[in-house]
Coordinates of N, CA and C in Angstrom, one line a residue:
P1336 N -36.1 2.9 -22.7 CA -35.0 2.8 -23.5 C -34.4 1.5 -23.3
P1337 N -33.1 1.3 -24.0 CA -32.4 0.4 -23.8 C -30.9 0.9 -22.8
R1338 N -30.7 -0.1 -22.0 CA -29.7 0.5 -21.2 C -28.6 0.9 -21.7
K1339 N -27.7 1.8 -20.8 CA -26.4 2.0 -21.7 C -25.2 1.4 -20.4
R1340 N -24.4 1.1 -21.0 CA -23.0 0.3 -20.3 C -22.0 2.2 -19.9
V1341 N -21.8 2.2 -18.5 CA -21.4 3.1 -18.5 C -19.9 2.6 -17.6
N1342 N -18.8 3.5 -18.0 CA -17.6 3.3 -17.0 C -17.3 4.4 -16.7
T1343 N -17.3 4.1 -14.9 CA -17.3 5.3 -13.8 C -15.8 5.2 -13.0
I1344 N -15.2 6.1 -13.2 CA -14.1 5.6 -12.1 C -14.2 7.3 -11.0
L1345 N -14.5 7.1 -10.0 CA -14.8 7.7 -9.2 C -13.2 8.6 -8.8
L1346 N -13.4 10.3 -8.8 CA -11.8 10.8 -8.2 C -12.3 11.5 -6.8
A1347 N -11.6 11.9 -6.3 CA -11.7 12.4 -5.0 C -11.9 13.6 -5.4
A1348 N -12.2 15.1 -4.8 CA -12.1 16.0 -4.9 C -11.4 16.5 -3.3
V1349 N -10.3 16.8 -3.0 CA -10.2 17.0 -1.7 C -9.2 18.6 -1.8
V1350 N -9.5 19.3 -0.9 CA -8.5 20.7 -0.7 C -7.5 20.7 -0.5
A1351 N -6.8 21.4 -0.7 CA -5.5 22.1 -0.3 C -5.4 22.7 1.0
V1352 N -4.6 22.6 1.8 CA -4.6 23.1 2.9 C -4.1 24.1 3.3
V1353 N -3.1 24.8 3.3 CA -2.2 25.2 3.4 C -1.2 24.9 5.3
V1354 N -0.2 24.4 5.3 CA 0.4 24.5 6.9 C 1.6 25.0 6.7
G1355 N 1.9 25.5 8.1 CA 2.9 26.1 8.1 C 4.0 25.2 9.2
G1356 N 5.6 25.5 8.8 CA 6.4 24.9 10.1 C 7.0 23.6 9.2
T1357 N 7.5 22.9 9.8 CA 8.6 21.7 9.7 C 8.4 21.1 8.1
G1358 N 7.8 21.2 7.4 CA 6.9 21.0 5.5 C 6.3 19.5 5.6
T1359 N 5.8 18.9 6.8 CA 5.3 17.5 6.5 C 4.1 17.2 5.8
G1360 N 3.6 18.8 5.7 CA 2.4 19.0 5.1 C 0.7 18.5 5.9
A1361 N -0.1 18.8 5.0 CA -1.6 18.2 5.7 C -2.2 17.2 4.7
F1362 N -3.3 16.3 4.9 CA -3.6 15.4 4.3 C -4.9 15.3 5.1
F1363 N -6.2 15.5 4.2 CA -7.2 15.9 4.6 C -8.3 14.6 4.3
A1364 N -8.8 13.9 3.9 CA -9.6 12.7 3.3 C -9.0 12.0 2.9
Y1365 N -10.1 10.6 3.1 CA -9.7 9.7 2.2 C -10.7 9.0 1.6
Q1366 N -11.1 8.6 0.5 CA -12.5 8.1 -0.6 C -11.6 6.7 -0.9
S1367 N -12.7 5.9 -0.7 CA -12.5 4.6 -1.4 C -13.3 4.4 -2.7
F1368 N -12.4 3.9 -3.3 CA -13.0 4.3 -5.1 C -13.8 2.9 -5.4
N1369 N -15.0 2.9 -6.0 CA -15.2 2.0 -6.7 C -16.1 2.3 -7.9
A1370 N -16.6 1.8 -9.0 CA -17.0 2.0 -10.0 C -18.4 1.5 -10.0
R1371 N -19.2 2.1 -10.4 CA -20.8 2.1 -10.2 C -21.3 2.3 -11.8
R1372 N -22.4 1.7 -11.6 CA -23.2 1.7 -12.9 C -24.6 2.6 -12.0
T1373 N -25.2 3.9 -13.3 CA -25.9 4.6 -13.0 C -27.2 3.7 -13.0
A1374 N -28.3 4.0 -11.7 CA -29.4 3.7 -11.8 C -30.5 4.5 -12.2
G1375 N -31.2 3.7 -13.3 CA -32.7 4.6 -13.9 C -33.4 4.7 -12.6
A1376 N -34.4 5.6 -12.4 CA -35.6 5.6 -12.0 C -36.9 4.6 -12.4
E1377 N -37.6 4.9 -11.3 CA -38.3 3.4 -11.9 C -39.6 4.5 -12.6
T1378 N -39.8 3.9 -13.4 CA -40.9 4.0 -14.1 C -42.5 3.4 -14.7
P1379 N -43.5 4.2 -14.4 CA -44.9 3.7 -14.0 C -45.3 2.5 -15.1
A1380 N -46.0 1.6 -14.8 CA -46.7 0.4 -15.6 C -47.8 1.2 -16.8
P1381 N -47.1 1.0 -18.0 CA -47.8 1.2 -19.1 C -49.2 0.6 -19.1
T1382 N -49.5 1.6 -20.3 CA -51.6 1.2 -20.3 C -51.6 0.6 -21.5
S1383 N -50.6 0.2 -22.2 CA -50.9 0.0 -23.2 C -49.5 -0.7 -23.9
P1384 N -49.1 -1.7 -24.5 CA -48.1 -2.3 -25.1 C -46.4 -1.4 -25.5
P1385 N -45.5 -1.5 -25.0 CA -44.4 -0.2 -25.1 C -44.5 -0.7 -26.7
A1386 N -43.8 0.2 -27.3 CA -43.1 0.2 -28.4 C -41.7 -0.7 -28.7
E1387 N -41.3 -1.5 -29.9 CA -40.2 -2.4 -29.3 C -38.8 -1.4 -29.4
P1388 N -38.3 -1.4 -28.4 CA -36.9 -0.4 -28.3 C -36.0 -0.6 -29.3
T1389 N -35.8 0.7 -30.3 CA -34.8 0.6 -31.0 C -33.6 1.6 -30.8
E1390 N -32.5 0.9 -31.5 CA -30.9 1.5 -31.4 C -30.5 1.5 -32.4
D1391 N -29.7 2.8 -32.6 CA -28.9 2.9 -33.9 C -27.6 1.7 -33.6
P1392 N -28.0 0.8 -34.9 CA -26.4 -0.3 -34.9 C -24.9 0.5 -35.0
N1393 N -24.9 2.1 -35.5 CA -23.9 2.7 -35.3 C -23.3 3.1 -34.4
T1394 N -24.0 3.3 -32.9 CA -23.5 3.8 -32.5 C -22.9 3.0 -31.2
P1395 N -21.6 3.3 -31.0 CA -20.8 2.5 -30.2 C -21.2 2.4 -28.6
L1396 N -21.3 1.6 -28.0 CA -21.5 1.2 -26.4 C -20.4 1.7 -25.8
E1397 N -20.8 2.0 -24.4 CA -19.7 2.4 -23.6 C -19.2 1.1 -22.9
P1398 N -17.8 1.0 -22.7 CA -17.5 0.1 -21.9 C -17.9 -0.1 -21.0
D1399 N -17.6 -1.4 -20.3 CA -18.1 -1.8 -19.0 C -17.7 -1.1 -18.1
P1400 N -18.5 -1.3 -16.5 CA -18.0 -0.3 -15.5 C -16.2 -1.5 -15.2
I1401 N -15.4 -0.8 -14.9 CA -14.1 -0.9 -14.6 C -14.0 -1.3 -12.9
N1402 N -13.8 -2.7 -12.4 CA -13.8 -3.0 -10.9 C -12.5 -2.4 -10.3
T1403 N -12.4 -1.2 -9.6 CA -11.6 -0.9 -9.0 C -11.2 -1.3 -7.4
E1404 N -12.0 -2.8 -7.1 CA -11.9 -3.3 -5.9 C -10.9 -4.2 -6.0
I1405 N -9.8 -4.5 -7.1 CA -8.8 -5.0 -7.1 C -7.6 -4.5 -6.6
L1406 N -7.8 -3.2 -6.7 CA -6.8 -2.6 -5.6 C -6.9 -2.2 -3.9
N1407 N -8.2 -2.8 -3.7 CA -7.8 -3.2 -2.2 C -6.8 -4.2 -1.5
S1408 N -6.4 -5.2 -2.5 CA -5.6 -5.7 -1.8 C -4.4 -6.5 -2.9
E1409 N -3.0 -7.0 -2.4 CA -2.1 -7.0 -3.1 C -2.1 -8.7 -3.5
K1410 N -3.4 -9.1 -2.8 CA -3.7 -10.3 -3.7 C -3.9 -10.7 -5.1
T1411 N -5.1 -9.2 -5.3 CA -5.6 -9.0 -6.8 C -5.0 -7.8 -7.1
D1412 N -3.9 -7.1 -6.4 CA -3.3 -6.0 -7.5 C -1.7 -6.7 -6.9
P1413 N -1.4 -7.6 -7.7 CA 0.3 -7.8 -7.3 C 1.3 -6.9 -7.8
G1414 N 2.5 -7.1 -7.0 CA 4.1 -6.4 -8.2 C 3.9 -4.9 -6.9
K1415 N 5.6 -4.8 -7.3 CA 5.7 -3.4 -6.7 C 5.7 -2.6 -7.7
M1416 N 6.0 -1.1 -7.5 CA 6.1 -0.1 -8.5 C 7.3 0.3 -8.6
T1417 N 7.8 0.9 -9.7 CA 9.3 1.9 -9.5 C 9.0 3.0 -10.3
V1418 N 10.7 3.7 -10.2 CA 10.3 5.2 -10.3 C 9.8 5.4 -11.5
A1419 N 9.9 4.6 -12.4 CA 9.6 4.5 -14.1 C 8.0 4.5 -14.1
D1420 N 7.6 3.5 -13.3 CA 6.1 3.4 -13.2 C 5.6 5.2 -12.6
A1421 N 6.1 5.7 -11.6 CA 5.5 6.7 -11.0 C 6.0 7.7 -11.0
F1422 N 6.6 8.5 -11.7 CA 7.3 9.6 -11.9 C 7.8 9.7 -13.1
T1423 N 7.3 10.5 -14.1 CA 8.2 11.0 -15.3 C 9.3 12.2 -15.0
K1424 N 10.3 12.2 -16.0 CA 11.4 13.4 -16.1 C 10.8 14.8 -15.7
K1425 N 9.4 14.8 -16.6 CA 9.2 16.2 -17.1 C 7.8 16.2 -16.9
V1426 N 7.4 17.5 -16.2 CA 5.7 17.2 -16.1 C 5.0 19.1 -16.1
T1427 N 4.1 18.9 -17.4 CA 3.2 20.3 -17.1 C 2.0 20.2 -16.3
L1428 N 2.2 20.9 -14.9 CA 0.7 21.0 -14.3 C 0.7 22.5 -13.8
A1429 N -0.3 22.9 -13.3 CA -1.0 24.5 -13.1 C -0.2 25.0 -13.6
G1430 N -0.1 25.1 -14.9 CA 0.5 26.0 -15.6 C 1.8 26.3 -16.0
A1431 N 2.7 25.3 -15.0 CA 3.9 25.3 -15.3 C 4.9 24.2 -15.6
T1432 N 6.2 24.4 -16.0 CA 6.8 22.8 -16.1 C 7.5 22.5 -14.9
F1433 N 7.5 21.5 -14.6 CA 8.3 21.2 -13.6 C 9.2 19.7 -14.4
V1434 N 10.6 19.7 -13.8 CA 11.5 19.1 -13.4 C 11.5 18.5 -12.5
R1435 N 11.7 16.5 -12.6 CA 12.3 16.1 -11.5 C 13.3 16.2 -11.1
V1436 N 14.0 16.4 -9.7 CA 15.4 16.6 -9.3 C 15.6 15.5 -8.5
K1437 N 15.3 14.5 -7.9 CA 15.0 13.8 -6.8 C 14.0 12.6 -6.7
T1438 N 14.7 11.1 -6.6 CA 13.6 10.3 -6.0 C 14.2 9.7 -5.1
D1439 N 13.3 8.8 -4.6 CA 13.4 7.8 -3.5 C 12.6 6.7 -3.2
V1440 N 13.1 5.4 -3.6 CA 12.3 4.4 -3.2 C 12.3 3.5 -2.1
T1441 N 11.7 3.3 -0.7 CA 12.6 2.4 0.2 C 11.3 1.7 0.6
T1442 N 11.7 0.5 1.0 CA 10.8 -0.5 1.8 C 10.7 -0.3 2.8
K1443 N 11.3 0.8 3.5 CA 11.4 0.9 5.2 C 10.9 2.2 5.1
C1444 N 9.5 2.0 5.1 CA 8.9 3.2 5.3 C 8.5 3.8 6.0
D1445 N 8.9 3.6 7.1 CA 8.7 4.5 8.2 C 9.9 5.7 8.3
E1446 N 11.0 5.5 7.6 CA 12.1 6.2 7.3 C 11.4 7.8 6.3
A1447 N 10.5 7.4 5.6 CA 10.0 8.4 4.6 C 8.7 9.3 5.3
A1448 N 8.5 8.7 6.3 CA 7.4 9.6 7.4 C 8.0 10.1 8.7
A1449 N 7.2 10.4 9.5 CA 7.6 11.1 10.9 C 6.9 10.5 11.8
G1450 N 7.4 10.0 13.2 CA 6.3 10.1 14.8 C 5.7 8.5 14.4
R1451 N 4.6 9.0 14.7 CA 3.2 7.7 15.7 C 3.2 7.4 13.8
F1452 N 2.9 8.3 13.3 CA 2.4 7.6 11.4 C 3.5 6.7 10.9
A1453 N 4.7 7.3 11.1 CA 6.0 6.3 10.9 C 5.9 4.8 11.0
N1454 N 5.9 5.0 12.7 CA 5.3 3.8 13.4 C 4.4 2.6 12.4
T1455 N 3.2 3.4 12.2 CA 2.0 2.9 11.9 C 2.5 2.1 10.5
L1456 N 3.2 3.0 9.8 CA 3.6 2.5 8.6 C 4.2 1.0 8.2
A1457 N 5.0 0.9 9.5 CA 5.9 -0.1 9.4 C 5.0 -1.4 10.7
K1458 N 4.0 -0.9 11.3 CA 3.4 -1.8 12.3 C 2.3 -2.7 10.9
Q1459 N 1.7 -1.8 9.7 CA 0.9 -2.5 9.0 C 1.4 -2.5 7.6
D1460 N 2.9 -2.9 7.9 CA 3.5 -4.1 6.8 C 3.3 -3.2 6.1
C1461 N 3.9 -2.1 5.7 CA 4.3 -1.2 4.2 C 4.9 -1.6 3.5
R1462 N 4.7 -1.7 2.4 CA 5.8 -2.7 1.2 C 7.0 -1.6 0.9
Q1463 N 6.0 -0.7 0.8 CA 7.2 0.6 0.1 C 7.0 2.0 -0.2
V1464 N 7.3 3.0 -0.1 CA 7.4 4.5 -0.3 C 7.8 5.0 -1.5
L1465 N 7.1 5.4 -2.3 CA 7.9 5.9 -3.6 C 7.7 7.5 -3.4
R1466 N 8.9 8.0 -3.3 CA 8.6 9.8 -3.6 C 9.6 10.5 -4.6
A1467 N 8.9 11.5 -5.0 CA 10.0 12.2 -6.1 C 9.4 14.0 -6.0
T1468 N 10.8 14.7 -6.0 CA 10.9 16.0 -6.0 C 10.6 16.6 -6.9
Y1469 N 10.1 17.6 -7.8 CA 10.0 18.6 -8.8 C 10.0 20.0 -8.4
V1470 N 10.8 20.6 -9.4 CA 10.7 22.2 -9.4 C 11.0 22.5 -10.8
D1471 N 10.0 23.5 -10.6 CA 9.4 24.4 -11.9 C 10.5 24.8 -12.7
S1472 N 10.4 25.2 -14.0 CA 11.6 26.0 -14.9 C 11.9 27.7 -14.2
K1473 N 10.8 28.1 -13.4 CA 11.4 29.2 -13.1 C 12.2 29.0 -11.2
R1474 N 11.8 27.9 -10.9 CA 12.3 27.7 -9.6 C 11.7 28.6 -8.7
K1475 N 10.1 28.5 -8.6 CA 9.4 29.4 -7.7 C 8.8 28.3 -6.8
Y1476 N 8.4 27.1 -7.4 CA 7.9 26.2 -6.8 C 9.0 24.9 -6.3
A1477 N 8.8 24.1 -5.3 CA 9.3 22.5 -5.2 C 8.5 21.4 -4.3
V1478 N 7.9 20.5 -4.7 CA 7.2 20.0 -4.8 C 7.4 18.2 -4.4
T1479 N 7.5 17.6 -3.3 CA 7.9 16.4 -3.5 C 6.0 16.0 -3.5
T1480 N 5.8 14.7 -4.3 CA 4.7 13.6 -4.4 C 5.2 12.3 -4.2
G1481 N 4.3 11.4 -4.0 CA 4.8 10.4 -4.0 C 3.3 9.3 -3.4
I1482 N 4.1 8.0 -3.4 CA 2.8 6.7 -3.0 C 3.1 6.0 -2.0
A1483 N 2.5 5.6 -1.0 CA 2.8 4.3 -0.1 C 2.4 3.4 -0.6
V1484 N 2.9 2.1 -0.5 CA 2.0 0.8 -0.8 C 2.0 0.4 0.5
L1485 N 0.7 -0.1 0.6 CA 0.4 -1.2 2.1 C -0.4 -2.5 1.4
P1486 N -0.4 -3.4 2.3 CA -0.9 -5.1 1.4 C -2.4 -4.7 1.7
T1487 N -3.0 -3.9 2.5 CA -4.6 -4.1 2.2 C -5.0 -2.5 2.2
M1488 N -6.5 -2.7 1.5 CA -6.7 -1.1 1.7 C -6.9 -1.0 3.4
Q1489 N -7.9 -2.2 4.4 CA -7.8 -1.5 5.3 C -6.4 -1.2 6.4
S1490 N -5.4 -1.6 5.7 CA -4.2 -1.2 6.3 C -4.1 0.1 5.9
A1491 N -4.2 0.5 4.6 CA -3.9 1.8 4.3 C -4.4 3.2 5.6
V1492 N -6.0 2.5 5.3 CA -7.0 3.2 6.0 C -6.2 3.5 7.4
E1493 N -5.9 2.1 8.4 CA -5.4 2.3 9.5 C -4.2 3.4 9.9
V1494 N -3.4 3.3 8.8 CA -1.9 3.9 8.7 C -2.7 5.6 8.7
D1495 N -3.7 6.0 7.5 CA -4.3 7.7 7.3 C -4.7 8.0 8.8
R1496 N -5.1 6.9 9.7 CA -6.2 7.6 10.8 C -4.8 7.9 11.9
T1497 N -3.8 7.5 11.6 CA -2.8 7.8 12.5 C -2.1 9.8 12.5
K1498 N -2.1 9.8 11.0 CA -1.9 10.7 10.7 C -1.9 12.3 11.9
N1499 N -1.5 12.8 12.1 CA -1.4 14.2 13.1 C -1.1 15.3 12.5
L1500 N -1.5 16.6 11.9 CA -0.6 17.3 10.9 C -0.3 18.6 11.8
G1501 N -1.3 18.4 12.7 CA -0.6 20.1 14.0 C 0.6 18.9 14.6
S1502 N 0.9 18.2 14.6 CA 2.4 17.8 15.4 C 3.5 17.3 14.0
N1503 N 2.8 17.3 12.6 CA 3.9 17.2 11.7 C 3.9 15.4 11.7
L1504 N 3.3 14.7 11.6 CA 3.1 13.3 12.0 C 2.4 12.9 10.4
W1505 N 3.3 12.8 9.3 CA 2.7 12.8 7.9 C 4.3 12.1 7.3
F1506 N 4.0 12.2 5.7 CA 5.3 12.0 5.4 C 6.1 13.0 5.0
R1507 N 7.6 12.9 5.1 CA 8.3 13.9 4.7 C 8.3 14.4 3.2
G1508 N 8.8 15.7 3.0 CA 9.6 16.2 2.1 C 10.7 15.8 2.1
L1509 N 10.9 15.5 0.4 CA 12.4 15.1 0.2 C 13.1 16.1 -0.8
P1510 N 13.9 16.6 0.1 CA 15.0 17.7 -0.7 C 15.9 17.4 -1.7
G1511 N 15.9 17.9 -2.7 CA 17.4 18.2 -3.3 C 18.2 18.6 -3.1
G1512 N 19.1 18.0 -4.2 CA 20.5 18.5 -3.6 C 20.9 20.1 -3.7
A1513 N 22.2 20.5 -3.6 CA 22.4 21.8 -3.4 C 22.4 22.0 -4.9
G1514 N 21.9 23.5 -4.9 CA 21.5 23.8 -6.2 C 20.1 23.7 -7.0
S1515 N 19.7 22.7 -6.9 CA 18.2 22.0 -7.4 C 16.8 23.0 -7.4
G1516 N 16.8 24.1 -6.0 CA 15.9 24.8 -6.0 C 14.8 24.0 -5.2
A1517 N 15.3 22.8 -4.6 CA 14.8 21.7 -3.8 C 15.0 21.8 -2.4
E1518 N 16.1 22.5 -2.0 CA 16.9 22.1 -0.9 C 15.8 22.2 0.5
R1519 N 15.2 23.2 0.8 CA 14.4 23.5 2.0 C 12.8 22.6 1.8
V1520 N 12.5 22.1 0.7 CA 11.3 21.3 0.6 C 11.0 20.3 2.3
G1521 N 11.5 20.1 2.5 CA 11.7 19.3 4.2 C 11.7 19.9 5.1
I1522 N 11.7 21.4 5.2 CA 11.4 22.6 6.3 C 10.5 23.5 5.8
A1523 N 10.3 23.7 5.0 CA 9.7 25.0 4.4 C 7.7 24.4 4.5
G1524 N 7.3 25.5 4.7 CA 5.7 25.8 4.9 C 5.2 25.3 3.7
G1525 N 4.0 24.9 3.5 CA 3.3 24.7 2.2 C 2.2 24.2 2.2
Y1526 N 1.5 23.7 1.0 CA 0.0 22.9 0.8 C 0.4 21.6 0.3
A1527 N -0.5 20.9 0.8 CA -0.5 19.6 1.0 C -1.8 18.8 0.4
A1528 N -1.9 17.9 -0.3 CA -2.8 16.7 -0.4 C -3.1 15.4 -0.7
G1529 N -3.9 15.1 -0.4 CA -4.0 13.7 -0.6 C -5.3 12.5 -0.6
L1530 N -5.1 11.3 -1.0 CA -5.9 10.6 -0.7 C -5.5 9.1 -0.4
V1531 N -6.4 8.2 -0.2 CA -6.1 6.9 -0.1 C -6.9 6.0 -0.9
W1532 N -6.8 5.4 -2.0 CA -7.3 4.6 -3.0 C -6.7 3.3 -2.7
G1533 N -7.6 2.4 -2.2 CA -7.2 1.0 -2.0 C -6.3 0.7 -1.3
R1534 N -5.4 0.3 -1.6 CA -4.4 -0.2 -1.0 C -3.0 1.1 -0.7
Y1535 N -3.4 2.3 -1.5 CA -2.4 3.3 -1.8 C -2.7 4.5 -1.2
I1536 N -1.7 5.0 -0.9 CA -1.9 6.4 -0.2 C -1.0 7.3 -1.0
V1537 N -2.0 7.8 -1.5 CA -1.3 9.6 -2.7 C -1.2 10.6 -1.8
F1538 N 0.1 11.3 -2.3 CA 0.4 12.2 -1.1 C 1.0 13.2 -2.2
S1539 N 1.0 14.6 -1.7 CA 1.5 15.5 -2.3 C 2.0 17.0 -1.6
Y1540 N 3.0 17.5 -1.6 CA 3.2 18.5 -0.8 C 3.8 19.6 -1.4
A1541 N 3.7 20.8 -1.4 CA 4.0 21.9 -2.3 C 4.7 23.1 -1.8
T1542 N 5.9 23.3 -2.0 CA 6.0 24.5 -1.0 C 7.1 25.7 -2.1
F1543 N 7.5 27.0 -1.2 CA 8.0 27.7 -2.3 C 9.4 27.3 -2.3
S1544 N 10.2 27.5 -3.2 CA 11.5 27.0 -3.4 C 12.2 28.0 -2.8
D1545 N 12.1 29.0 -2.1 CA 12.9 29.6 -1.2 C 12.7 29.6 -0.1
G1546 N 11.2 28.6 0.3 CA 11.3 28.1 1.8 C 10.3 29.0 2.6
H1547 N 10.1 29.9 2.0 CA 8.9 30.9 2.9 C 7.8 30.1 3.1
T1548 N 6.7 30.2 4.0 CA 5.3 29.7 4.2 C 4.7 30.9 3.6
P1549 N 3.9 30.2 2.5 CA 2.8 31.0 1.8 C 1.8 31.7 2.9
T1550 N 1.4 33.0 2.0 CA 0.6 34.0 2.8 C -1.2 33.6 2.5
A1551 N -1.7 34.2 2.8 CA -2.8 33.4 2.7 C -3.6 34.2 1.4
K1552 N -2.8 35.1 0.8 CA -2.7 35.8 -0.7 C -2.4 34.7 -1.5
E1553 N -1.5 33.7 -1.3 CA -0.5 33.0 -2.0 C -1.4 31.6 -2.3
K1554 N -2.2 31.6 -3.0 CA -3.2 30.5 -2.7 C -2.9 29.5 -4.0
K1555 N -1.9 30.2 -4.9 CA -1.8 29.5 -6.5 C -0.8 27.6 -6.2
L1556 N -0.1 28.3 -4.8 CA 0.7 26.6 -4.3 C -0.3 26.2 -4.2
G1557 N -1.8 25.6 -3.5 CA -2.3 24.7 -3.7 C -2.9 24.2 -4.7
K1558 N -3.0 25.0 -5.7 CA -3.5 24.4 -6.9 C -2.4 23.3 -7.4
V1559 N -1.5 23.9 -7.4 CA 0.2 23.1 -7.6 C 0.2 21.9 -7.0
S1560 N -0.2 21.5 -5.8 CA -0.1 20.6 -4.7 C -1.6 19.7 -5.3
G1561 N -2.6 20.2 -5.4 CA -3.2 19.4 -6.1 C -3.3 18.8 -7.3
A1562 N -2.9 19.5 -8.1 CA -2.2 19.1 -9.5 C -1.5 17.6 -9.8
F1563 N -0.4 18.1 -8.5 CA 0.5 16.8 -8.3 C 0.0 15.7 -7.8
R1564 N -1.1 15.9 -6.4 CA -1.6 14.8 -6.6 C -2.8 13.8 -7.3
D1565 N -3.3 14.7 -8.3 CA -4.4 14.1 -8.9 C -3.1 13.2 -10.2
E1566 N -1.7 13.9 -10.8 CA -1.4 13.5 -11.7 C -0.6 12.1 -11.0
T1567 N -0.3 12.2 -9.7 CA 0.4 10.8 -8.9 C -0.8 9.9 -9.3
A1568 N -2.2 10.2 -9.0 CA -3.3 9.1 -8.7 C -3.6 8.5 -10.3
K1569 N -2.9 9.1 -11.3 CA -3.1 8.5 -12.4 C -2.3 7.1 -12.4
V1570 N -1.3 7.2 -11.4 CA -0.2 6.0 -11.5 C -0.8 4.8 -10.9
V1571 N -1.9 5.1 -9.8 CA -2.7 4.0 -9.4 C -3.7 3.6 -10.6
E1572 N -4.3 4.4 -11.2 CA -5.5 4.3 -11.7 C -4.3 3.4 -13.3
R1573 N -3.7 3.4 -13.2 CA -2.9 2.5 -14.4 C -3.0 1.3 -13.9
R1574 N -3.0 1.0 -12.7 CA -2.9 -0.8 -12.3 C -4.2 -1.0 -12.8
I1575 N -5.1 -0.8 -13.0 CA -6.5 -1.0 -13.2 C -6.5 -0.8 -14.8
T1576 N -6.5 -0.3 -15.3 CA -6.6 0.2 -16.7 C -5.5 0.0 -18.0
G1577 N -4.3 -0.3 -17.2 CA -3.4 -1.1 -18.1 C -2.6 0.4 -19.1

């Protein structure tokens, strides 16, 4: 049969894990993303000439694969991000509607992280860290999500290797102002999720607004964190899809 063109963007499946303590969260794995063509299996040589393949001219062809390797370096993926690029004022995820209550963009990346992890962000010439904190309409959840922008994929991977979740060496939660419902996101236990895609580290950290560490039965928070990670990853995806 005629070959079809396939458009594939691979997304990470990273399971959120509960973390107690000072609220810097847990980061589990990274994946480097590249579009791939599907390869068909080899077929035996025919014993007689095959019929000429035909294709319905009205059947639309799928688009060409997207080359995600441009995300691996600022030379092929130039330009800074802004709050407007990265974070909407309101978003509905995991069955709840969240409103943005705080944002922060800094080129002093170490100020958005802790310990050796923060030092490595600076050492690897981190360009900027963007963070936003959201609270749901019932003020049950407070979530910090964000993106760290590095010059290359290699530098992003090097930063990721220095995280130590047991010692809270990761990104810091971004507390909201008094009365926002996000005052404790920087000190509460919660769930976090993240990935490395090209030169970007995408992260999310979900807590309960009242600051209590989730119990083993309170698993919805993990879905909230994963949903924010996936939503924030779309910001990176738009760098290649427009």
